[in-house]
Tab-separated table of C-alpha atoms in Angstrom:
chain	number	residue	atom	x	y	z
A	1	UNK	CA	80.325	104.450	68.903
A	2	UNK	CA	81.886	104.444	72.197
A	3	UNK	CA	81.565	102.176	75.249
A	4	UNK	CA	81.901	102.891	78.968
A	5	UNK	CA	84.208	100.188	80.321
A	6	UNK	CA	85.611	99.506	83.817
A	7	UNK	CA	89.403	100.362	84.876
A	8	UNK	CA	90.978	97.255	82.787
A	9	UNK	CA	91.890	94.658	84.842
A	10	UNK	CA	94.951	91.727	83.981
A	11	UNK	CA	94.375	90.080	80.570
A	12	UNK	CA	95.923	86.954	79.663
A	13	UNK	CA	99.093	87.109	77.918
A	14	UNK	CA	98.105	84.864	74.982
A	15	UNK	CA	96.389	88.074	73.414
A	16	UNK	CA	99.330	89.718	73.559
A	17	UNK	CA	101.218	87.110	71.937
A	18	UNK	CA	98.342	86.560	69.253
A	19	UNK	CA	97.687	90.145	68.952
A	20	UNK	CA	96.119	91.016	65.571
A	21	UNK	CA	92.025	90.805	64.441
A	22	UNK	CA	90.136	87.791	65.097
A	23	UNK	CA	88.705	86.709	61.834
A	24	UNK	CA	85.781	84.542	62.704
A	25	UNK	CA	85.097	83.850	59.449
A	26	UNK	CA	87.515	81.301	59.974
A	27	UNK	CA	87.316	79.345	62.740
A	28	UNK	CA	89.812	76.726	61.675
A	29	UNK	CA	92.765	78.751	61.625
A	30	UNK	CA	91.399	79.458	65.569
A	31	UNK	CA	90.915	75.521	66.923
A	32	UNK	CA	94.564	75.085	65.888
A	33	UNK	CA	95.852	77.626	68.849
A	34	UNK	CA	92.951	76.761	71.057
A	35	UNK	CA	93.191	75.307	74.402
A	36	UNK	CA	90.497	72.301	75.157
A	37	UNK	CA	87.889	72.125	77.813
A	38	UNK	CA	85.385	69.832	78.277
A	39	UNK	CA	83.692	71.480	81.359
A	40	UNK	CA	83.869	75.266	79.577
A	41	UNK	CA	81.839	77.972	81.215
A	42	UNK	CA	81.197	81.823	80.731
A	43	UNK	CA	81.888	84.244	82.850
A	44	UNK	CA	80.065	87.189	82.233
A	45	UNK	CA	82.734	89.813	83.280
A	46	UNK	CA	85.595	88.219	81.235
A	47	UNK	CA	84.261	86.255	78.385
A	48	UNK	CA	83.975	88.312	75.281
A	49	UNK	CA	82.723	86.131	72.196
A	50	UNK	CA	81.201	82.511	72.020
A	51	UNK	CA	81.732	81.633	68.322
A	52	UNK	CA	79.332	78.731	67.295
A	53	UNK	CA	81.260	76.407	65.001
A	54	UNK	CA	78.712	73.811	64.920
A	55	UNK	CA	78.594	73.773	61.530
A	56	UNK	CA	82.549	72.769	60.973
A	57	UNK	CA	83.669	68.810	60.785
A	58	UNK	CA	85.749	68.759	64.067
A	59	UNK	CA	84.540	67.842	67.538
A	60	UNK	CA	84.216	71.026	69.377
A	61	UNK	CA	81.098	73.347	68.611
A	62	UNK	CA	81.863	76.489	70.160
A	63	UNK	CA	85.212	78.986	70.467
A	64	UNK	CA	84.964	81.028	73.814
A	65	UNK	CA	87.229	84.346	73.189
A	66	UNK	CA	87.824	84.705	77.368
A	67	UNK	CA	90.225	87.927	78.971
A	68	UNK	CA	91.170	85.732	81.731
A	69	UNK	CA	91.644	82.261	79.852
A	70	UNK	CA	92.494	82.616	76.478
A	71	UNK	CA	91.310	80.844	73.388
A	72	UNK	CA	89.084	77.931	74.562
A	73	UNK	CA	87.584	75.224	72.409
A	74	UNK	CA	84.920	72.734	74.235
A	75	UNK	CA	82.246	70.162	72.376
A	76	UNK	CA	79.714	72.061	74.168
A	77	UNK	CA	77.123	74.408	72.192
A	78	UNK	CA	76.415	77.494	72.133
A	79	UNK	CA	73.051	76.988	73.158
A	80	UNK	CA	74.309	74.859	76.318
A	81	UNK	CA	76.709	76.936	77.481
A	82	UNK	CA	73.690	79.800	77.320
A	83	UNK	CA	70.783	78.233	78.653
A	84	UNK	CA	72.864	76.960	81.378
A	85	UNK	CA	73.724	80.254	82.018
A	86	UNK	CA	70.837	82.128	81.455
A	87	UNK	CA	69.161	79.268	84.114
A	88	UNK	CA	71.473	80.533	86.908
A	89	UNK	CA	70.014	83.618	86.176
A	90	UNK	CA	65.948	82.645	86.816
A	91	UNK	CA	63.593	85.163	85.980
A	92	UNK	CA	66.328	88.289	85.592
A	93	UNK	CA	67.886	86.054	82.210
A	94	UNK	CA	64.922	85.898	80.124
A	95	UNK	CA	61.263	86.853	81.214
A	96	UNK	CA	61.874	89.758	82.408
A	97	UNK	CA	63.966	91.368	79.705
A	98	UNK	CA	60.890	90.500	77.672
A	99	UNK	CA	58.610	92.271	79.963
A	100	UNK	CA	60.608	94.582	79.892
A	101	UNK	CA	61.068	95.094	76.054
A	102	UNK	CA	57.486	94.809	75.993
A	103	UNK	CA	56.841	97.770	78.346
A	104	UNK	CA	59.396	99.530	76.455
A	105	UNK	CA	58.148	99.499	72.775
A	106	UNK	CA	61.045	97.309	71.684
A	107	UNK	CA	61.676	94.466	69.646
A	108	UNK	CA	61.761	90.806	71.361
A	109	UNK	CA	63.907	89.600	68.609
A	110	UNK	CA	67.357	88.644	69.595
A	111	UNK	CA	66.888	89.893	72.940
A	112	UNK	CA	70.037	90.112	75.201
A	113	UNK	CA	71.117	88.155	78.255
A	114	UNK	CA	71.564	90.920	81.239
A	115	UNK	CA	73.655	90.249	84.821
A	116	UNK	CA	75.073	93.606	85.909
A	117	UNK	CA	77.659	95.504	83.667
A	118	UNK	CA	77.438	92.395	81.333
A	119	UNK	CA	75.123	92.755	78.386
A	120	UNK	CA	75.090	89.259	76.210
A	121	UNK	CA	73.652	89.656	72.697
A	122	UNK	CA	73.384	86.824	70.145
A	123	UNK	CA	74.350	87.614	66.233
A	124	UNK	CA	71.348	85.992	65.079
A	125	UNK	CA	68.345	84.360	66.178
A	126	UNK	CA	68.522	81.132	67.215
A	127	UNK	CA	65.374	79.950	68.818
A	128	UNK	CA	65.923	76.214	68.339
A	129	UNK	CA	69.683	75.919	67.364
A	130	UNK	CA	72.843	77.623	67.702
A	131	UNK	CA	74.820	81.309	67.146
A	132	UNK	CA	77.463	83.743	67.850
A	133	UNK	CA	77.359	85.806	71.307
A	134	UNK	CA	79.336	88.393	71.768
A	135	UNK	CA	79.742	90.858	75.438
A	136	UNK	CA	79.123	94.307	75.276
A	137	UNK	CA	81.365	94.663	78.646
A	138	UNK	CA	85.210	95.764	78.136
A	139	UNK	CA	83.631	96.561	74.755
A	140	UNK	CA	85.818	100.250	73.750
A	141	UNK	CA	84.021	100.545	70.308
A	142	UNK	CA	83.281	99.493	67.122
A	143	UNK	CA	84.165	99.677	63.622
A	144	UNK	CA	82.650	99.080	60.184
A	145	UNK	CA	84.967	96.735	58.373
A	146	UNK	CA	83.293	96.799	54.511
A	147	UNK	CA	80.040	94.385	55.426
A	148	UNK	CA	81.892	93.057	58.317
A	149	UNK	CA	81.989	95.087	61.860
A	150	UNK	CA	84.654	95.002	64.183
A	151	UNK	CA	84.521	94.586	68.136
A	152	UNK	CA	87.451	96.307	69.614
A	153	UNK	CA	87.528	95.481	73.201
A	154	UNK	CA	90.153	96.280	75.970
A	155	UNK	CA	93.440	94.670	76.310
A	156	UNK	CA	94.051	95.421	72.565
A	157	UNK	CA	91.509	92.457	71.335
A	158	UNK	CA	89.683	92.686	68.075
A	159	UNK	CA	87.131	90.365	66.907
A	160	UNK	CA	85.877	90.859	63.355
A	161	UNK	CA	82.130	89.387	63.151
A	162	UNK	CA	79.752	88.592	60.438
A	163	UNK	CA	77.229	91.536	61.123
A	164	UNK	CA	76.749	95.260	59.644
A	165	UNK	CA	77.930	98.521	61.954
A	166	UNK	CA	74.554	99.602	61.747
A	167	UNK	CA	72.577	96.749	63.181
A	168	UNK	CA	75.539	96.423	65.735
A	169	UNK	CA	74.840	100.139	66.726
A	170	UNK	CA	70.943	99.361	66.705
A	171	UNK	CA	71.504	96.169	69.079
A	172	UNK	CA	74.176	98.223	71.310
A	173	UNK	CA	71.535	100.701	71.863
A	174	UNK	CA	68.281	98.302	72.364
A	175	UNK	CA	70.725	96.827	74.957
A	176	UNK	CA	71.860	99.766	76.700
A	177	UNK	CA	67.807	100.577	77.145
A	178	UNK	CA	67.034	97.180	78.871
A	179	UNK	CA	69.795	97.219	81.140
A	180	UNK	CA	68.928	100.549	82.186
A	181	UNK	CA	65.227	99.488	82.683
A	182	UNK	CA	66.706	96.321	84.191
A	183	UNK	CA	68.546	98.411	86.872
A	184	UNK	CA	65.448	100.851	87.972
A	185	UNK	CA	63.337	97.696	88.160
A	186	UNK	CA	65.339	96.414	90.892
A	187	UNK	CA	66.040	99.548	92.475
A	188	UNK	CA	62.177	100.272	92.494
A	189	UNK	CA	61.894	96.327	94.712
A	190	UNK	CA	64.417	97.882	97.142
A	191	UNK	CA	62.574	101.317	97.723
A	192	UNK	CA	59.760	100.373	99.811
A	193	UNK	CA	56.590	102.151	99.124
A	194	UNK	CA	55.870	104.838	102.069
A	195	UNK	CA	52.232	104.936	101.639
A	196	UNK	CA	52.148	101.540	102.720
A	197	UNK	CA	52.638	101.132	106.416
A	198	UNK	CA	56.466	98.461	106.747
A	199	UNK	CA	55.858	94.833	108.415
A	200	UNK	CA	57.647	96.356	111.248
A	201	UNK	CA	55.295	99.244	111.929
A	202	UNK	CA	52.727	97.520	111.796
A	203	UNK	CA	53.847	94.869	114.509
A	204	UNK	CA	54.650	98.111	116.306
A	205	UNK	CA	51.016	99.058	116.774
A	206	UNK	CA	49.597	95.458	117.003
A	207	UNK	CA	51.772	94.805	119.811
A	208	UNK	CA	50.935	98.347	121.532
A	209	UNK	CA	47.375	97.271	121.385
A	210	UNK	CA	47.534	93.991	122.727
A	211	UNK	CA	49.648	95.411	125.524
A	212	UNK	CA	46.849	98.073	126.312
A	213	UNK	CA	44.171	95.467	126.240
A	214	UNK	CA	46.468	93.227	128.364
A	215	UNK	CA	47.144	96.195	131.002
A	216	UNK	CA	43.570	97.033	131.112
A	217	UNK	CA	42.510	93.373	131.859
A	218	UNK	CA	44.765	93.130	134.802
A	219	UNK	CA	43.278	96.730	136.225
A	220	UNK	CA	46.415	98.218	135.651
A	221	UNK	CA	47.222	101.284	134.933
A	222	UNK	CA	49.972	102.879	132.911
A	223	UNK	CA	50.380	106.117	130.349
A	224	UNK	CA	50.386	105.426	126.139
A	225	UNK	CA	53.260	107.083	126.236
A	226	UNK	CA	54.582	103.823	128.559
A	227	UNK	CA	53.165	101.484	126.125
A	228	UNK	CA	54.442	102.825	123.404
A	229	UNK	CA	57.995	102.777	125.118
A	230	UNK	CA	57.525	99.308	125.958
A	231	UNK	CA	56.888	97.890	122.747
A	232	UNK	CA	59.746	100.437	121.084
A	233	UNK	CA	62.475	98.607	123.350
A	234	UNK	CA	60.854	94.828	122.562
A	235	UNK	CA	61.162	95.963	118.444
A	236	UNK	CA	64.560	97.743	119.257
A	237	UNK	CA	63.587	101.163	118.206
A	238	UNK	CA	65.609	102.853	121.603
């Protein structure tokens, strides 16, 4: 199953020098070559994978697999890095995907986090606690690994995760469908509607009449075709 990707851009060297498949089965052997953050962020065209290791005895709760930045451990959740960036997002994050599932016949289970190229999509559902998110940007393809799939992704980074190929490829697809309804929904707000007259128009003609009326108070007399002229150069139509 392959994925359309952007012309790669720089990717930090520490893949390079950790090259190899990303077990995240176990996320110990990960904290030890992790680089701290307390203020850790996502950003959507570079971050890959935010592993949730709530569940291990150490301090941090989430592993943030990041092009740009490396390997990057923070006591932040999953959860708080998410809903702090789905918030940024407003309306586009998370009711209207669901609308938009909705008008689409599709499942609101584990429904995706959309900005642009980036497509978000959790492992599991996590309504109330934590899970695994991984990007389906830079993503090249992926790979059934026995009961395990793996997320090959540009710049030679491979991140084995604890889901099947075949509800990856089912969740790939879902997301492919919202983003695509995502996209003609805004393009839709941008094309105005030509069977309703624009704001601008109809100042045009308001103005035209009040002009006439004005004229025709003062006894004076003048063409529609001066009018109209008048009230083009005032909306800057010449």
């Amino acid at each position: 199953m392959n994925q359309n990707i952007d012309v790669p851009h720089h990717v930090n060297t520490f893949w390079q020098c950790h090259a190899g498949t990303w077990d995240t089965r176990q996320p110990q052997r990960l904290l030890i070559i992790a680089q701290r953050s307390e203020l850790a962020t996502i950003d959507v065209l570079e971050t890959l994978f935010l592993l949730d290791i709530k569940h291990l005895t150490c301090v941090e709760n989430t592993l943030i697999f990041d092009r740009q930045r490396g390997l990057i451990k923070t006591k932040l959740t999953t959860r708080q890095i998410m809903m702090n960036y789905a918030g940024r997002l407003g309306l586009s994050g998370t009711q209207l995907i669901k609308q938009l599932a909705g008008e689409l016949g599709l499942s609101k289970h584990k429904l995706p986090v959309i900005h642009g190229d980036a497509i978000l999509m959790p492992l599991s559902t996590a309504k109330r606690g934590t899970t695994s998110w991984y990007n389906r940007h830079y993503l090249k393809h992926i790979e059934a690994q026995g009961f395990m799939t793996a997320l090959v992704y540009d710049g030679q980074i491979t991140i084995q995760v604890d889901m099947s190929e075949r509800v990856a490829t089912r969740q790939l697809a879902k997301a492919g469908q919202l983003q695509a309804a995502l996209q003609e929904h805004h393009r839709r707000r941008l094309v105005p509607d030509q069977s309703v007259p624009s704001m601008a128009d109809t100042d045009h003609e308001m103005m035209q009449s009040y002009t006439d009326q004005v004229l025709k108070h003062f006894g004076i007399l003048a063409l529609p075709g001066e009018i109209s002229c008048l009230t083009r150069r005032f909306f800057g139509k010449l």
